Amino acid sequence: MKRGLLAAGALLGVFTLITAATLTDFANVNLGSNGFAPASDYNIQVSSSKETALGSIAWVEGDTAAGVNITNDSPTALAMQSMEPGDALTFVIPVRNASEDWASTLSVNFHEVQSSSEALESDPDILDAKDAFIKALELSHCMTDTPLSECDEDGDFSSAVTLTGENTSSAPVELIGDASPLAAFDTADVLYNSGAGNATFVVVKVKLAAGSDLADFIAGDADIQVQFTGESVA
């Protein structure tokens, strides 16, 4: 009997070794269902409508090459089509930092955008007129919490820059949020916080140089894009 039991035990041991050598298993453990990410996305938003007070602004993303178009009223649209030397138009653009955990600087730059009509234009005189017109525009900006009561004098605006006609500003990007950076977005404070909130207004002025000769601009026009660039601040 003892020999028989030992033999059975020996056989059982062999069977266990064979099983452990031929069967495998595994288990995966994920650290969090949504993975790792910063506390919130960093995001700058603008508005395409002409609000001059915060509260009901329809914020949109503008991070495409095409950008967003400002909705102009009829008088503004007419004035854009009939500028004379010395004329200036202003555009109020709401900008905000939509990040929940990142403060932000804000910079502005101006670009010439080639319109579809310009891309198809082949008349050298018209192309020269377009080039002359874009170079005669003087562009400046003013950042303010209250656009209805500020940014109404030349001294309130930055030094004007002109475009080269080659899709870029002739001056480097100028930081306009350095002294008063945009705070992180706070759902409990949708509006300003003593001028240092997550949103602000940038008033852009487009002026046709006073010494210009309209004869140089016959059939000329220009499409201008304002580019806002934010940089996160921890």
mmCIF file of C-alpha atoms in Angstrom, residues 36-200:
data_model
loop_
_atom_site.group_PDB
_atom_site.id
_atom_site.type_symbol
_atom_site.label_atom_id
_atom_site.label_comp_id
_atom_site.label_asym_id
_atom_site.label_seq_id
_atom_site.Cartn_x
_atom_site.Cartn_y
_atom_site.Cartn_z
ATOM 1 C CA PHE A 36 -3.441 61.200 -17.709
ATOM 2 C CA ALA A 37 -3.837 64.829 -18.861
ATOM 3 C CA PRO A 38 -3.196 68.369 -17.613
ATOM 4 C CA ALA A 39 -5.752 69.849 -15.266
ATOM 5 C CA SER A 40 -7.562 71.459 -18.192
ATOM 6 C CA ASP A 41 -6.988 72.317 -21.826
ATOM 7 C CA TYR A 42 -5.441 75.664 -22.657
ATOM 8 C CA ASN A 43 -7.798 77.619 -24.906
ATOM 9 C CA ILE A 44 -8.195 81.165 -26.249
ATOM 10 C CA GLN A 45 -11.596 82.144 -27.653
ATOM 11 C CA VAL A 46 -13.028 85.144 -29.513
ATOM 12 C CA SER A 47 -16.432 86.376 -30.651
ATOM 13 C CA SER A 48 -17.546 87.190 -34.161
ATOM 14 C CA SER A 49 -20.324 89.584 -33.106
ATOM 15 C CA LYS A 50 -19.933 93.190 -32.064
ATOM 16 C CA GLU A 51 -20.618 93.072 -28.338
ATOM 17 C CA THR A 52 -19.234 95.869 -26.180
ATOM 18 C CA ALA A 53 -20.183 94.310 -22.835
ATOM 19 C CA LEU A 54 -19.652 90.824 -21.495
ATOM 20 C CA GLY A 55 -22.453 88.586 -20.344
ATOM 21 C CA SER A 56 -24.195 87.242 -23.426
ATOM 22 C CA ILE A 57 -21.245 86.796 -25.745
ATOM 23 C CA ALA A 58 -21.286 83.751 -28.012
ATOM 24 C CA TRP A 59 -17.693 82.605 -27.690
ATOM 25 C CA VAL A 60 -16.218 80.666 -30.604
ATOM 26 C CA GLU A 61 -12.947 79.020 -31.533
ATOM 27 C CA GLY A 62 -10.830 80.847 -34.082
ATOM 28 C CA ASP A 63 -7.892 78.464 -34.378
ATOM 29 C CA THR A 64 -8.123 77.879 -38.122
ATOM 30 C CA ALA A 65 -6.348 79.557 -40.996
ATOM 31 C CA ALA A 66 -9.674 80.944 -42.202
ATOM 32 C CA GLY A 67 -10.515 82.441 -38.804
ATOM 33 C CA VAL A 68 -13.942 83.893 -38.023
ATOM 34 C CA ASN A 69 -15.622 86.874 -39.653
ATOM 35 C CA ILE A 70 -16.847 89.842 -37.644
ATOM 36 C CA THR A 71 -20.477 90.687 -38.290
ATOM 37 C CA ASN A 72 -20.462 94.354 -39.314
ATOM 38 C CA ASP A 73 -23.472 96.649 -39.397
ATOM 39 C CA SER A 74 -24.398 98.448 -42.621
ATOM 40 C CA PRO A 75 -22.668 101.791 -41.777
ATOM 41 C CA THR A 76 -19.405 99.995 -40.970
ATOM 42 C CA ALA A 77 -19.586 97.902 -44.131
ATOM 43 C CA LEU A 78 -20.198 101.029 -46.212
ATOM 44 C CA ALA A 79 -17.351 102.899 -44.538
ATOM 45 C CA MET A 80 -14.991 100.005 -45.266
ATOM 46 C CA GLN A 81 -15.815 100.284 -48.957
ATOM 47 C CA SER A 82 -15.315 104.046 -49.171
ATOM 48 C CA MET A 83 -12.246 104.942 -47.127
ATOM 49 C CA GLU A 84 -10.513 108.219 -47.837
ATOM 50 C CA PRO A 85 -7.080 109.391 -46.646
ATOM 51 C CA GLY A 86 -7.239 110.090 -42.920
ATOM 52 C CA ASP A 87 -10.325 107.914 -42.321
ATOM 53 C CA ALA A 88 -10.144 105.413 -39.456
ATOM 54 C CA LEU A 89 -12.424 102.546 -38.472
ATOM 55 C CA THR A 90 -12.421 100.712 -35.155
ATOM 56 C CA PHE A 91 -13.524 97.160 -34.392
ATOM 57 C CA VAL A 92 -14.256 95.864 -30.887
ATOM 58 C CA ILE A 93 -13.193 92.236 -30.473
ATOM 59 C CA PRO A 94 -13.931 90.272 -27.268
ATOM 60 C CA VAL A 95 -11.163 87.816 -26.342
ATOM 61 C CA ARG A 96 -11.039 85.415 -23.428
ATOM 62 C CA ASN A 97 -8.916 82.762 -21.831
ATOM 63 C CA ALA A 98 -11.269 79.767 -21.621
ATOM 64 C CA SER A 99 -8.811 77.655 -19.618
ATOM 65 C CA GLU A 100 -9.846 76.583 -16.155
ATOM 66 C CA ASP A 101 -6.373 76.198 -14.676
ATOM 67 C CA TRP A 102 -4.031 78.271 -16.826
ATOM 68 C CA ALA A 103 -3.526 82.007 -16.748
ATOM 69 C CA SER A 104 -2.441 83.510 -20.061
ATOM 70 C CA THR A 105 -0.605 86.275 -21.814
ATOM 71 C CA LEU A 106 -2.123 87.702 -24.969
ATOM 72 C CA SER A 107 -0.474 89.074 -28.098
ATOM 73 C CA VAL A 108 -1.857 90.529 -31.304
ATOM 74 C CA ASN A 109 -0.553 90.645 -34.834
ATOM 75 C CA PHE A 110 -1.991 91.699 -38.174
ATOM 76 C CA HIS A 111 -1.837 89.798 -41.438
ATOM 77 C CA GLU A 112 -2.927 90.414 -44.982
ATOM 78 C CA VAL A 113 -5.194 87.636 -46.200
ATOM 79 C CA GLN A 114 -5.350 86.949 -49.921
ATOM 80 C CA SER A 115 -8.979 87.017 -51.003
ATOM 81 C CA SER A 116 -10.339 84.676 -53.665
ATOM 82 C CA SER A 117 -10.746 87.622 -56.053
ATOM 83 C CA GLU A 118 -7.129 88.626 -55.546
ATOM 84 C CA ALA A 119 -5.939 85.073 -56.144
ATOM 85 C CA LEU A 120 -7.695 85.095 -59.524
ATOM 86 C CA GLU A 121 -6.580 88.615 -60.437
ATOM 87 C CA SER A 122 -4.090 88.849 -63.326
ATOM 88 C CA ASP A 123 -4.188 92.555 -64.206
ATOM 89 C CA PRO A 124 -0.825 93.990 -63.012
ATOM 90 C CA ASP A 125 -2.295 97.466 -62.484
ATOM 91 C CA ILE A 126 -4.990 96.128 -60.161
ATOM 92 C CA LEU A 127 -2.470 94.001 -58.280
ATOM 93 C CA ASP A 128 -0.256 97.071 -57.856
ATOM 94 C CA ALA A 129 -3.249 99.042 -56.567
ATOM 95 C CA LYS A 130 -4.047 96.321 -54.047
ATOM 96 C CA ASP A 131 -0.442 96.237 -52.891
ATOM 97 C CA ALA A 132 -0.300 100.032 -52.561
ATOM 98 C CA PHE A 133 -3.560 100.141 -50.613
ATOM 99 C CA ILE A 134 -2.578 97.495 -48.064
ATOM 100 C CA LYS A 135 0.731 99.285 -47.451
ATOM 101 C CA ALA A 136 -1.087 102.582 -46.850
ATOM 102 C CA LEU A 137 -3.172 101.175 -43.974
ATOM 103 C CA GLU A 138 -2.012 101.906 -40.452
ATOM 104 C CA LEU A 139 -3.036 99.296 -37.869
ATOM 105 C CA SER A 140 -3.063 99.665 -34.094
ATOM 106 C CA HIS A 141 -4.849 98.237 -31.069
ATOM 107 C CA CYS A 142 -6.018 99.086 -27.553
ATOM 108 C CA MET A 143 -6.893 96.599 -24.799
ATOM 109 C CA THR A 144 -9.574 97.696 -22.373
ATOM 110 C CA ASP A 145 -12.274 96.519 -20.001
ATOM 111 C CA THR A 146 -14.672 99.272 -21.095
ATOM 112 C CA PRO A 147 -14.561 99.875 -24.857
ATOM 113 C CA LEU A 148 -17.441 102.351 -24.779
ATOM 114 C CA SER A 149 -15.546 104.829 -22.597
ATOM 115 C CA GLU A 150 -11.906 104.105 -23.442
ATOM 116 C CA CYS A 151 -9.862 103.659 -26.605
ATOM 117 C CA ASP A 152 -11.372 106.784 -28.124
ATOM 118 C CA GLU A 153 -8.192 108.839 -28.601
ATOM 119 C CA ASP A 154 -5.067 108.189 -30.652
ATOM 120 C CA GLY A 155 -2.968 108.131 -27.502
ATOM 121 C CA ASP A 156 -4.911 105.152 -26.191
ATOM 122 C CA PHE A 157 -3.696 102.942 -29.021
ATOM 123 C CA SER A 158 -0.406 101.197 -29.620
ATOM 124 C CA SER A 159 2.090 102.462 -32.142
ATOM 125 C CA ALA A 160 0.703 101.812 -35.603
ATOM 126 C CA VAL A 161 2.197 99.118 -37.789
ATOM 127 C CA THR A 162 1.900 98.766 -41.545
ATOM 128 C CA LEU A 163 1.775 95.680 -43.707
ATOM 129 C CA THR A 164 4.389 94.844 -46.292
ATOM 130 C CA GLY A 165 1.982 93.324 -48.775
ATOM 131 C CA GLU A 166 3.549 89.935 -48.126
ATOM 132 C CA ASN A 167 1.068 88.498 -45.643
ATOM 133 C CA THR A 168 2.841 89.681 -42.509
ATOM 134 C CA SER A 169 3.293 92.675 -40.258
ATOM 135 C CA SER A 170 6.374 94.825 -40.738
ATOM 136 C CA ALA A 171 6.801 94.907 -36.951
ATOM 137 C CA PRO A 172 7.259 91.911 -34.618
ATOM 138 C CA VAL A 173 4.410 90.532 -32.568
ATOM 139 C CA GLU A 174 3.622 92.886 -29.710
ATOM 140 C CA LEU A 175 2.511 91.521 -26.357
ATOM 141 C CA ILE A 176 -0.576 93.275 -25.059
ATOM 142 C CA GLY A 177 -1.272 91.071 -22.064
ATOM 143 C CA ASP A 178 2.098 91.268 -20.394
ATOM 144 C CA ALA A 179 1.198 93.919 -17.821
ATOM 145 C CA SER A 180 -2.337 92.679 -17.257
ATOM 146 C CA PRO A 181 -2.447 88.967 -18.137
ATOM 147 C CA LEU A 182 -5.686 87.089 -18.611
ATOM 148 C CA ALA A 183 -6.599 85.076 -15.539
ATOM 149 C CA ALA A 184 -7.775 81.497 -15.657
ATOM 150 C CA PHE A 185 -11.452 81.092 -16.463
ATOM 151 C CA ASP A 186 -13.608 80.875 -13.349
ATOM 152 C CA THR A 187 -17.165 79.632 -13.735
ATOM 153 C CA ALA A 188 -18.144 81.664 -10.661
ATOM 154 C CA ASP A 189 -16.823 84.871 -12.212
ATOM 155 C CA VAL A 190 -17.866 84.949 -15.865
ATOM 156 C CA LEU A 191 -17.219 88.690 -16.145
ATOM 157 C CA TYR A 192 -14.219 90.764 -15.096
ATOM 158 C CA ASN A 193 -12.377 90.720 -11.831
ATOM 159 C CA SER A 194 -11.111 94.282 -11.462
ATOM 160 C CA GLY A 195 -9.740 94.316 -14.994
ATOM 161 C CA ALA A 196 -7.717 91.125 -14.539
ATOM 162 C CA GLY A 197 -10.399 88.626 -15.426
ATOM 163 C CA ASN A 198 -10.357 85.906 -18.002
ATOM 164 C CA ALA A 199 -11.815 88.175 -20.722
ATOM 165 C CA THR A 200 -11.048 91.540 -22.241
#
